[in-house]
XYZ file of C-alpha atoms in Angstrom:
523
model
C 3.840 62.579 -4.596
C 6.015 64.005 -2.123
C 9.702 64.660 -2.996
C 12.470 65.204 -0.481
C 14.290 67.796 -2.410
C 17.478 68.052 -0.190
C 18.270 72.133 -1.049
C 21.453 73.309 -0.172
C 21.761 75.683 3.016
C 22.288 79.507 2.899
C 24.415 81.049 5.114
C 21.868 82.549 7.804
C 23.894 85.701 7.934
C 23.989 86.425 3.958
C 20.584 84.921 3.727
C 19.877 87.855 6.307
C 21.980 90.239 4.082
C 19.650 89.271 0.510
C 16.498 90.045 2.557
C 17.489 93.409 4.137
C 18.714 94.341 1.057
C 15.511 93.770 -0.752
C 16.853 91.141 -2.687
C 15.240 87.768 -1.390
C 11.057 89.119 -1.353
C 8.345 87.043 0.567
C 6.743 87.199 -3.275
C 6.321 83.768 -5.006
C 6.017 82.995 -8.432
C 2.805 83.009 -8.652
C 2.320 86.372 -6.825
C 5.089 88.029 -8.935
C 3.374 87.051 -12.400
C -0.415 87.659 -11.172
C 0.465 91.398 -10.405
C 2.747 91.717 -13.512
C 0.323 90.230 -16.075
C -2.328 92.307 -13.917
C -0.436 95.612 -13.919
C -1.649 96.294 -17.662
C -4.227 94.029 -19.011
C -4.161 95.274 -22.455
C -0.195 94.641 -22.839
C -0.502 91.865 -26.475
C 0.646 88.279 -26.199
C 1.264 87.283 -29.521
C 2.367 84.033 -30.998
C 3.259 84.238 -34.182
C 2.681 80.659 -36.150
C 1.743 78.859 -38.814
C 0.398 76.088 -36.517
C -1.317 77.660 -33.917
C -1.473 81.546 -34.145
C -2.816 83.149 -31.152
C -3.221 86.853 -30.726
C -4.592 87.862 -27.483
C -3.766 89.960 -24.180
C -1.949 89.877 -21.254
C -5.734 90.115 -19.248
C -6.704 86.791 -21.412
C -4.043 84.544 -20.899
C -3.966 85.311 -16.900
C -7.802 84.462 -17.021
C -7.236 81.336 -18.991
C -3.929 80.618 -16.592
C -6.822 80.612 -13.673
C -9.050 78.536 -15.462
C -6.351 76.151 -16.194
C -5.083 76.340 -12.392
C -9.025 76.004 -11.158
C -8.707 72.582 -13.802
C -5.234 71.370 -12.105
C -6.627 72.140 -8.301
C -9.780 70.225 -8.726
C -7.891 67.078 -10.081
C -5.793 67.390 -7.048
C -2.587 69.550 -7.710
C -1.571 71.845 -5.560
C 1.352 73.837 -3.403
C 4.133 71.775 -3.478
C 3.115 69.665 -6.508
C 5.686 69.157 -10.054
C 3.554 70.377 -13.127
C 5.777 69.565 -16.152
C 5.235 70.050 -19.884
C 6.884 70.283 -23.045
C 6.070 72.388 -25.448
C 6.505 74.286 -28.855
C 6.027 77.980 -27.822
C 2.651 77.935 -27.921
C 0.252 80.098 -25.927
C -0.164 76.853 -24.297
C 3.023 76.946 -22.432
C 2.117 80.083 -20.973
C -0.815 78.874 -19.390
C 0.946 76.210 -17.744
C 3.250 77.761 -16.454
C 1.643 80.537 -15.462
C -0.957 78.034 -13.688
C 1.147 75.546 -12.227
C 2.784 78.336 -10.618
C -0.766 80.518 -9.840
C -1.090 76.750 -7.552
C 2.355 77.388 -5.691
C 3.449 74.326 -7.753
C 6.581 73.572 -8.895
C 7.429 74.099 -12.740
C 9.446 72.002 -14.819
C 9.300 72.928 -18.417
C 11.053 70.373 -20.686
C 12.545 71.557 -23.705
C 10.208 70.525 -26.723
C 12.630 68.691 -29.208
C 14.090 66.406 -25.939
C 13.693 62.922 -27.312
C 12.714 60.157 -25.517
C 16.142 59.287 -23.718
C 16.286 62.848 -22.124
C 12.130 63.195 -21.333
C 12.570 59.333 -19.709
C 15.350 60.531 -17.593
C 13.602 63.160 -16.443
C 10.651 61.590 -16.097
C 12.344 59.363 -13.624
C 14.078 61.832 -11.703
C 11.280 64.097 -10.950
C 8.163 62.911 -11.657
C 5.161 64.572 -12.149
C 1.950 64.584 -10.827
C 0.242 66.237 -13.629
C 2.458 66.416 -17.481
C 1.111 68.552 -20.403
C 2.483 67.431 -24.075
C 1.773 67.968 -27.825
C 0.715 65.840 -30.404
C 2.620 66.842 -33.801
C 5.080 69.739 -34.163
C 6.907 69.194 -37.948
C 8.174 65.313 -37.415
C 8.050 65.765 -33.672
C 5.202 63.881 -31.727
C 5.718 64.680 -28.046
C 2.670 62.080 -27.591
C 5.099 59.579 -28.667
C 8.042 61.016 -26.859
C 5.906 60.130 -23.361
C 4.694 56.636 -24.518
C 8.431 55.632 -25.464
C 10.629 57.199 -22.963
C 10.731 54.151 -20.909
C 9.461 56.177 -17.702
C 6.297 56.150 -15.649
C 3.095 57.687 -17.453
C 1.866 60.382 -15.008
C -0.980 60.146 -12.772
C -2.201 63.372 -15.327
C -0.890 63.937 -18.881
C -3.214 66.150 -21.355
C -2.278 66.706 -25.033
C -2.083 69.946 -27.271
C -3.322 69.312 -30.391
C -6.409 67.424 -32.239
C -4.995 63.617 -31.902
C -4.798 63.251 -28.092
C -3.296 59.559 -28.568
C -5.781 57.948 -25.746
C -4.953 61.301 -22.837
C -7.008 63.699 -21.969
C -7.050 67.527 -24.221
C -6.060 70.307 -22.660
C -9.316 72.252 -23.426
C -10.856 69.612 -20.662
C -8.606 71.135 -17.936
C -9.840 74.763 -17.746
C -12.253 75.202 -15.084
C -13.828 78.229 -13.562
C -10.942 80.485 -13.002
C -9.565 81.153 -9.441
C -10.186 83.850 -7.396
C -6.629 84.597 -6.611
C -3.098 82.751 -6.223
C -2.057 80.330 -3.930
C 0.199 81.207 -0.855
C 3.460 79.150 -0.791
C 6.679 79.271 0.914
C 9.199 82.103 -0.628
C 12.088 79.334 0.116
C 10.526 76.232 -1.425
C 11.025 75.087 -4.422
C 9.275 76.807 -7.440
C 11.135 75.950 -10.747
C 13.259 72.718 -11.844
C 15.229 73.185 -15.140
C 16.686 70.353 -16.611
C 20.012 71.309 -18.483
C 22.217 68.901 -20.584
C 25.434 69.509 -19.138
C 28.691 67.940 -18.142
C 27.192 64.746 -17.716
C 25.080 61.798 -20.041
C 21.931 62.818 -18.030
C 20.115 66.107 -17.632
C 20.888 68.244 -14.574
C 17.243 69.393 -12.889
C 18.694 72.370 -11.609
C 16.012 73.553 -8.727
C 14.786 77.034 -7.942
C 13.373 78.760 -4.944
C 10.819 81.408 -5.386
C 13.620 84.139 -3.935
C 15.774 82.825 -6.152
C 14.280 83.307 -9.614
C 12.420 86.285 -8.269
C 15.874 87.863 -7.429
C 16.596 86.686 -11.489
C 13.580 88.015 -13.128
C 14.257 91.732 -11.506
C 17.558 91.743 -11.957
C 18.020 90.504 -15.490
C 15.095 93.059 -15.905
C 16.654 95.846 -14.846
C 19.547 95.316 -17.520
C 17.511 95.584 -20.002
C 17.619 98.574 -22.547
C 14.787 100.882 -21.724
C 15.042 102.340 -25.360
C 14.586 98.862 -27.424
C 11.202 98.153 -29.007
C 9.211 94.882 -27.659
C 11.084 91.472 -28.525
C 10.651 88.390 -30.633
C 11.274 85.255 -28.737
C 12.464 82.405 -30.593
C 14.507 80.588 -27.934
C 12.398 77.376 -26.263
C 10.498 78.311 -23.454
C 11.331 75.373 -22.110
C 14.923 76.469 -22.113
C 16.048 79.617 -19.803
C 16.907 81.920 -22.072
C 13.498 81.642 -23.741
C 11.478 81.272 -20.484
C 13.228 84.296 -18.877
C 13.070 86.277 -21.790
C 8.965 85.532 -22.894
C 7.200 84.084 -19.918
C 8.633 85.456 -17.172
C 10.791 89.121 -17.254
C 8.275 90.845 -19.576
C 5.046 89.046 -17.831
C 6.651 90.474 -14.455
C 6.967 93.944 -15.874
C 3.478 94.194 -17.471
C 5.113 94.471 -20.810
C 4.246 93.071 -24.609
C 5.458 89.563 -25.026
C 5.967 87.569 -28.650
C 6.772 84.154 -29.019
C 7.709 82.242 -32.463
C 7.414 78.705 -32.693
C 9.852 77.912 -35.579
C 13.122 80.062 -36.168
C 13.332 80.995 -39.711
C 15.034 84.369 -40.094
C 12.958 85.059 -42.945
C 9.836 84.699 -40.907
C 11.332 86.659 -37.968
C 12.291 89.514 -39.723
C 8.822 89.776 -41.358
C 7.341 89.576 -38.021
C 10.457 92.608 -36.698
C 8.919 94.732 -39.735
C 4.919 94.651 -39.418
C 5.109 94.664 -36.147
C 7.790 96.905 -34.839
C 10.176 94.354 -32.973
C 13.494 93.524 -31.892
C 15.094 90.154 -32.169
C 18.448 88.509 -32.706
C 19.337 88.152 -28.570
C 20.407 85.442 -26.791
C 22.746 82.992 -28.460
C 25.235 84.332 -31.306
C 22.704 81.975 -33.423
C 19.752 83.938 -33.116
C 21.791 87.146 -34.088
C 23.899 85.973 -37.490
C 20.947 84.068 -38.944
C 19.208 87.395 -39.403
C 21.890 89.613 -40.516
C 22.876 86.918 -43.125
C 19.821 86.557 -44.164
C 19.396 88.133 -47.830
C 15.709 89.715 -46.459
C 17.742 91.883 -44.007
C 17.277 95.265 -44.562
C 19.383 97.686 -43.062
C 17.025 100.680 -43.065
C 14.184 98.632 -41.976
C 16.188 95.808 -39.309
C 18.757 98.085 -37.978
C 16.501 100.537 -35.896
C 15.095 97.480 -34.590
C 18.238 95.881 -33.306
C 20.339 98.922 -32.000
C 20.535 97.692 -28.602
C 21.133 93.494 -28.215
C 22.249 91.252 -25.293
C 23.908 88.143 -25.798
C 24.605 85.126 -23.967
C 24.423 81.621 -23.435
C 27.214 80.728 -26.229
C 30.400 81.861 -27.323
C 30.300 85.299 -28.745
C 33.068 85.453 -31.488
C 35.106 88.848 -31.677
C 34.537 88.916 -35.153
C 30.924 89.158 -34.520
C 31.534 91.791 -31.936
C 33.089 93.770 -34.244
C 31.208 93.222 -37.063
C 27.928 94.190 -35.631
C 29.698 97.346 -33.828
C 30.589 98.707 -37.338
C 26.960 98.318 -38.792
C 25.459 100.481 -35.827
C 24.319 97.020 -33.073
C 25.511 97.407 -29.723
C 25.432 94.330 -28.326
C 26.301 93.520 -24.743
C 28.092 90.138 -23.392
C 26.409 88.238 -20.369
C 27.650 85.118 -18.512
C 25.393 82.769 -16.344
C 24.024 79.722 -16.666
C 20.862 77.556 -15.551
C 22.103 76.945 -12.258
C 23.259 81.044 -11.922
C 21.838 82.512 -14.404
C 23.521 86.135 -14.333
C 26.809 86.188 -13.091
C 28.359 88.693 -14.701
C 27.647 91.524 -17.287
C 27.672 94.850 -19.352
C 25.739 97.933 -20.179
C 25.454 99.341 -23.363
C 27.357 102.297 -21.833
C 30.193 100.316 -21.371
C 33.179 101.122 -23.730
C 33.224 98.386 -26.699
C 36.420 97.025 -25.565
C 34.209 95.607 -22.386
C 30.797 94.580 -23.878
C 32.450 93.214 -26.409
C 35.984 91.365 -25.481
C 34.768 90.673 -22.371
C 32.188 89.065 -20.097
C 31.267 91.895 -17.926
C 31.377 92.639 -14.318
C 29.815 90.899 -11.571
C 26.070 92.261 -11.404
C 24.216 93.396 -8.250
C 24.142 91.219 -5.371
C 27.012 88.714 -7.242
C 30.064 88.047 -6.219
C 33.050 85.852 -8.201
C 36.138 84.453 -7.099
C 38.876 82.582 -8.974
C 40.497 79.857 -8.190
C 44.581 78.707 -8.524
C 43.979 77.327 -11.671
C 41.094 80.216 -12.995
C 37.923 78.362 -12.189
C 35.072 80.590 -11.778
C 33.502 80.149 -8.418
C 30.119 81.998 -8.022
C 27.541 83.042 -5.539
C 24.650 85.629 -5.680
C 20.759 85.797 -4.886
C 19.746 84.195 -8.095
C 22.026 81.298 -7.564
C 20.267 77.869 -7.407
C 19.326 76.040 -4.071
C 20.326 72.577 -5.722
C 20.201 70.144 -8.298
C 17.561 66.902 -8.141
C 20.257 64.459 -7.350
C 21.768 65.553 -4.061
C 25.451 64.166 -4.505
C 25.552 66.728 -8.045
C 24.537 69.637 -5.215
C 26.960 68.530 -2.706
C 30.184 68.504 -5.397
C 28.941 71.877 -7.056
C 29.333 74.065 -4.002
C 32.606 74.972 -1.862
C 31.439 76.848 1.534
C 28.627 78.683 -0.471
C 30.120 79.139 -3.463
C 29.525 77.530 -6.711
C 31.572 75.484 -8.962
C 31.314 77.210 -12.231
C 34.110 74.683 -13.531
C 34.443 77.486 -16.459
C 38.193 79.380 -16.365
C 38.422 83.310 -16.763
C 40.367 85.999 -15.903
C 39.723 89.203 -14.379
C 41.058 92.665 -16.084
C 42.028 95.711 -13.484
C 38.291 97.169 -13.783
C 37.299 94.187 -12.499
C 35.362 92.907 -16.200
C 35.910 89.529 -16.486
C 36.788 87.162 -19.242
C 36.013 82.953 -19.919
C 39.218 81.842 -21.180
C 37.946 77.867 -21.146
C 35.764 75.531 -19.766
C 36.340 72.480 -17.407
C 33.053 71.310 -17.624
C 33.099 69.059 -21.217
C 30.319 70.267 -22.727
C 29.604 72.182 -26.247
C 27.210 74.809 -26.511
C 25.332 75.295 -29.443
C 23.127 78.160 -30.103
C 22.506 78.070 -26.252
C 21.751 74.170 -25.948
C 23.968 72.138 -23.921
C 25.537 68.984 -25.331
C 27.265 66.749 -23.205
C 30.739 65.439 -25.109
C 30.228 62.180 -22.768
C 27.050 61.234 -24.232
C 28.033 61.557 -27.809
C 31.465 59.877 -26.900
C 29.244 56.923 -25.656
C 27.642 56.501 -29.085
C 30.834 56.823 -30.891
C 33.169 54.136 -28.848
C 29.561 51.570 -29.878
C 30.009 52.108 -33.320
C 32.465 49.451 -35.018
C 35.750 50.094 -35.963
C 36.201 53.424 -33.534
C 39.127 52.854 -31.011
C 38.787 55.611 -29.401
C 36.920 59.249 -29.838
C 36.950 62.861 -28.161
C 34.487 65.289 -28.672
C 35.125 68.752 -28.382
C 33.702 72.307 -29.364
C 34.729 73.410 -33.084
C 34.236 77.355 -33.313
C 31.268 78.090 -35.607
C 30.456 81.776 -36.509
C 26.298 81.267 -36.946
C 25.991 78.643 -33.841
C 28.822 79.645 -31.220
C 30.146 76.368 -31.559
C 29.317 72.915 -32.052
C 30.434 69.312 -31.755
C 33.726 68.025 -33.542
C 34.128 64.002 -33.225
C 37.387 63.543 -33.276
C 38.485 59.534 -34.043
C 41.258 56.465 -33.452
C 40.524 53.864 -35.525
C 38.362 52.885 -38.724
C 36.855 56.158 -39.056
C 33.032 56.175 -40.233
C 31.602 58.907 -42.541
C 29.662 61.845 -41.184
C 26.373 60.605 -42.377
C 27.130 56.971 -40.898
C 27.579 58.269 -37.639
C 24.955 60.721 -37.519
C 22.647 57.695 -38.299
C 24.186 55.899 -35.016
C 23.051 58.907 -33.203
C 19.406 58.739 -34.486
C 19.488 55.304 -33.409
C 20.717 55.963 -30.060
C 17.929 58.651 -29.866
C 19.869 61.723 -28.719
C 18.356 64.926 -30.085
C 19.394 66.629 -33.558
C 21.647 69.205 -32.364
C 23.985 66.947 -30.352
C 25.215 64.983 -33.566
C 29.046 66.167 -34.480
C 28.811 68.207 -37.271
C 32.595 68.029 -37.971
C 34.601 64.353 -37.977
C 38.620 64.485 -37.790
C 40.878 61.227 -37.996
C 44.006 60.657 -36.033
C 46.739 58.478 -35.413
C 46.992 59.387 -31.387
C 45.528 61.836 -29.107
C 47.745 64.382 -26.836
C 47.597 63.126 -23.533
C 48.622 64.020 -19.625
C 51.270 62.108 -18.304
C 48.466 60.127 -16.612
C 47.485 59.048 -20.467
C 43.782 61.023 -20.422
C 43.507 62.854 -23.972
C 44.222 66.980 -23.363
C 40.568 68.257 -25.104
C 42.099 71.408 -25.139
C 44.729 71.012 -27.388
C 42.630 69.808 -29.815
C 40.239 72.562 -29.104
C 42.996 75.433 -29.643
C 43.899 73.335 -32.685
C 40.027 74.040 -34.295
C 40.455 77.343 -33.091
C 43.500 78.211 -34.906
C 42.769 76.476 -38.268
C 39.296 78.794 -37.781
C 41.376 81.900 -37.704
């Protein structure tokens, strides 16, 4: 089907300014990840799994990412077309990816533990012409996900897995492989990302082929040239995990390794046989290894001597814990809808990379508002979101609403002080405060609620449910959350009673007071 996706204009003149500069390319997607996955055949793709294993090479899975393509083209996808799927992160993914974009298709990865209220949303919003899902992941059935989500089945849905549930396998999509990739335009859509964010609903944040081009060779220039290969654990389906498995070291020609389930004491097997680094990305990813009583300093630590993390709070303590053991770890700020905003080298002094957010990266430029908001614009920044009204309130005059608050030092590094947007992020994942608040004010008894971000030293943060009223027990409201079918990690894990809320003079509740008040009984 044809979708009217209503992208926000560029300014001709900057638009002008990206391309002379190099920085906008006439390369798609597809082109940029043929010649990368091309550029050294023999590079390993591992996935490393107790599920589905898969050892093989960079020259393999672009061979079986044509066959798949050949498969999608001769059922009738093509340029222009969504190709969705959620998935564990499975060699699978790759190949969908990698051949919905080898089609000039549009990608939209779904994160693999969405249950069925996010997949039906999104489902809804952008639907798909051809949808690739699993059959049984732990207690996850993504087969069952699809038949309960409330949305349209698409016209093309194949399975992972031995119990298709009545679709078609995957195996029956490969074809012959292609001879090449598709041509498509560089300003068209080539990536939707659905993000949990301020709101109930997802956010399908939508990418041009410039602009996650521009991303992938940028973020992949910051990366240490001295660290070993990495371990993935992060969804693909999420950014962090797509940018840093299927796309930055596919682009580069470099090895990529994925791992399905994140158990530290897995992971740090995998870091020692094979000779990897791990522990980037969200805080999470980090302190789950180095707490982990199989860490071994002389074996981990020359692993893990350069690390970059990002898409959750980094707590000072961590900073400087990790500085005194021999880490340097560098700070980044983005998000879906700009991914890389702002940013440090490990050549920075540690009072930048790690007490602040870094400075605005090449091509980006910030700006803060009266009140501190972040505003934002750069190559890599998105050309929309799937509902056009969310697009038309995000932007001011080509610059984008961050709604996050920072402050700038006099080197220019910048800090995020707080957040106007009301969401908690945990480990990287997005949950929207709104959504659980919804469940909450159902349950009997509860007056009124507000949920906010509790500091947690392993996670970043994550959800606090604060209460007016008959308050429930942790457990009884978790199971109203199951109910409601909103995803594991967005239950509170904390549950505070009070008398009244501190409020504006306009009587809505002041989140950040009780937000500095978890802070400071966490210090």
């Amino acid at each position: 089907m044809t979708i009217d996706w209503s992208l926000r204009h560029v300014d001709e003149a900057r638009a002008s300014e990206w391309i002379r500069n190099g920085w906008w390319t006439d390369d798609t997607l597809g082109s940029m990840l043929n010649q990368g996955l091309q550029a050294d055949g023999d590079q390993p793709f591992v996935v490393h799994s107790s599920m589905r294993p898969t050892a093989t090479t960079h020259r393999r899975v672009r061979q079986d990412a044509l066959a798949l393509a050949s498969g999608l083209r001769e059922r009738g996808v093509g340029p222009g077309d969504v190709v969705g799927f959620q998935l564990p992160n499975w060699i699978e993914a790759a190949h969908v990816f990698y051949a919905a974009a080898f089609l000039g298709a549009v990608v939209m990865p779904i994160v693999h533990f969405y249950g069925a209220k996010e997949v039906g949303y999104i489902l809804e919003r952008t639907p798909p012409k051809a949808f690739v899902t699993f059959d049984a992941f732990g207690p996850l059935s993504g087969t069952s996900t699809l038949r309960s989500c409330g949305a349209a089945i698409p016209e093309l849905v194949a399975v992972v897995g031995d119990d298709a549930a009545g679709f078609e396998t995957i195996e029956s999509w490969y074809d012959e492989p292609l001879d090449g990739v598709e041509q498509a335009d560089p300003s068209s859509p080539a990536l939707v990302a659905y993000t949990s964010g301020t709101t109930a609903d997802p956010k399908g944040v939508i990418h041009t082929h410039r602009t996650i081009g521009f991303e992938v060779r940028q973020l992949g220039s910051m990366q240490s040239t001295q660290a070993p290969p990495a371990l993935t654990g992060a969804p693909v389906g999420h950014g962090i995990g797509m940018l840093g498995a299927l796309l930055i070291p596919a682009a580069q020609g470099k090895p990529i390794h994925l791992i399905d389930v994140w158990d530290p004491a897995t992971v740090l097997r995998c870091m020692a046989e094979d000779g990897l680094m791990s522990g980037a990305g969200a805080t999470f990813f980090l302190t789950s290894l180095l707490d982990h009583p199989d860490f071994d300093r002389d074996v981990h630590l020359p692993l893990m001597a350069h690390v970059g993390l990002g898409g959750a709070t980094v707590p000072e303590a961590i900073a400087e814990r990790t500085n005194a053991i021999g880490i340097s770890i560098v700070r980044m700020y983005g998000s879906t809808e700009h991914p890389s905003i702002t940013g440090s080298t490990h050549d920075d002094p540690f009072d930048k990379r790690a007490r602040t957010d870094g400075h605005p990266l090449l091509g980006c430029d910030i700006r803060l508002a009266d009140d501190g908001e972040i505003f934002s614009r750069g190559p890599d920044c998105f050309a929309g979101y799937t509902d056009p009204t969310l697009t038309k309130a995000a932007f001011d005059d080509g610059w984008y609403r961050t709604e996050d608050v920072g402050v700038l030092d006099g080197d220019g590094f910048l800090t995020i002080t707080d957040r106007k947007k009301d969401i908690i992020i945990r480990g990287g994942e997005n949950i929207s405060a709104l959504e659980v608040e919804d469940v909450l004010l159902r349950m009997d008894g509860i007056l009124e609620c507000a949920v906010v971000a509790a500091p947690d030293d392993r996670l970043g943060e994550h959800a606090c449910a604060f209460v007016r009223g008959r308050a429930p027990s942790l457990s009884e409201l978790q199971a109203a959350m199951a109910e409601a079918g909103l995803a594991k990690q967005k239950w509170p894990e904390a549950l505070r009673e009070v008398d009244a809320f501190p409020r504006t003079a306009s009587g809505k509740i002041q989140k950040f007071v009780l937000r500095q008040r978890l802070r400071e009984e966490a210090s």
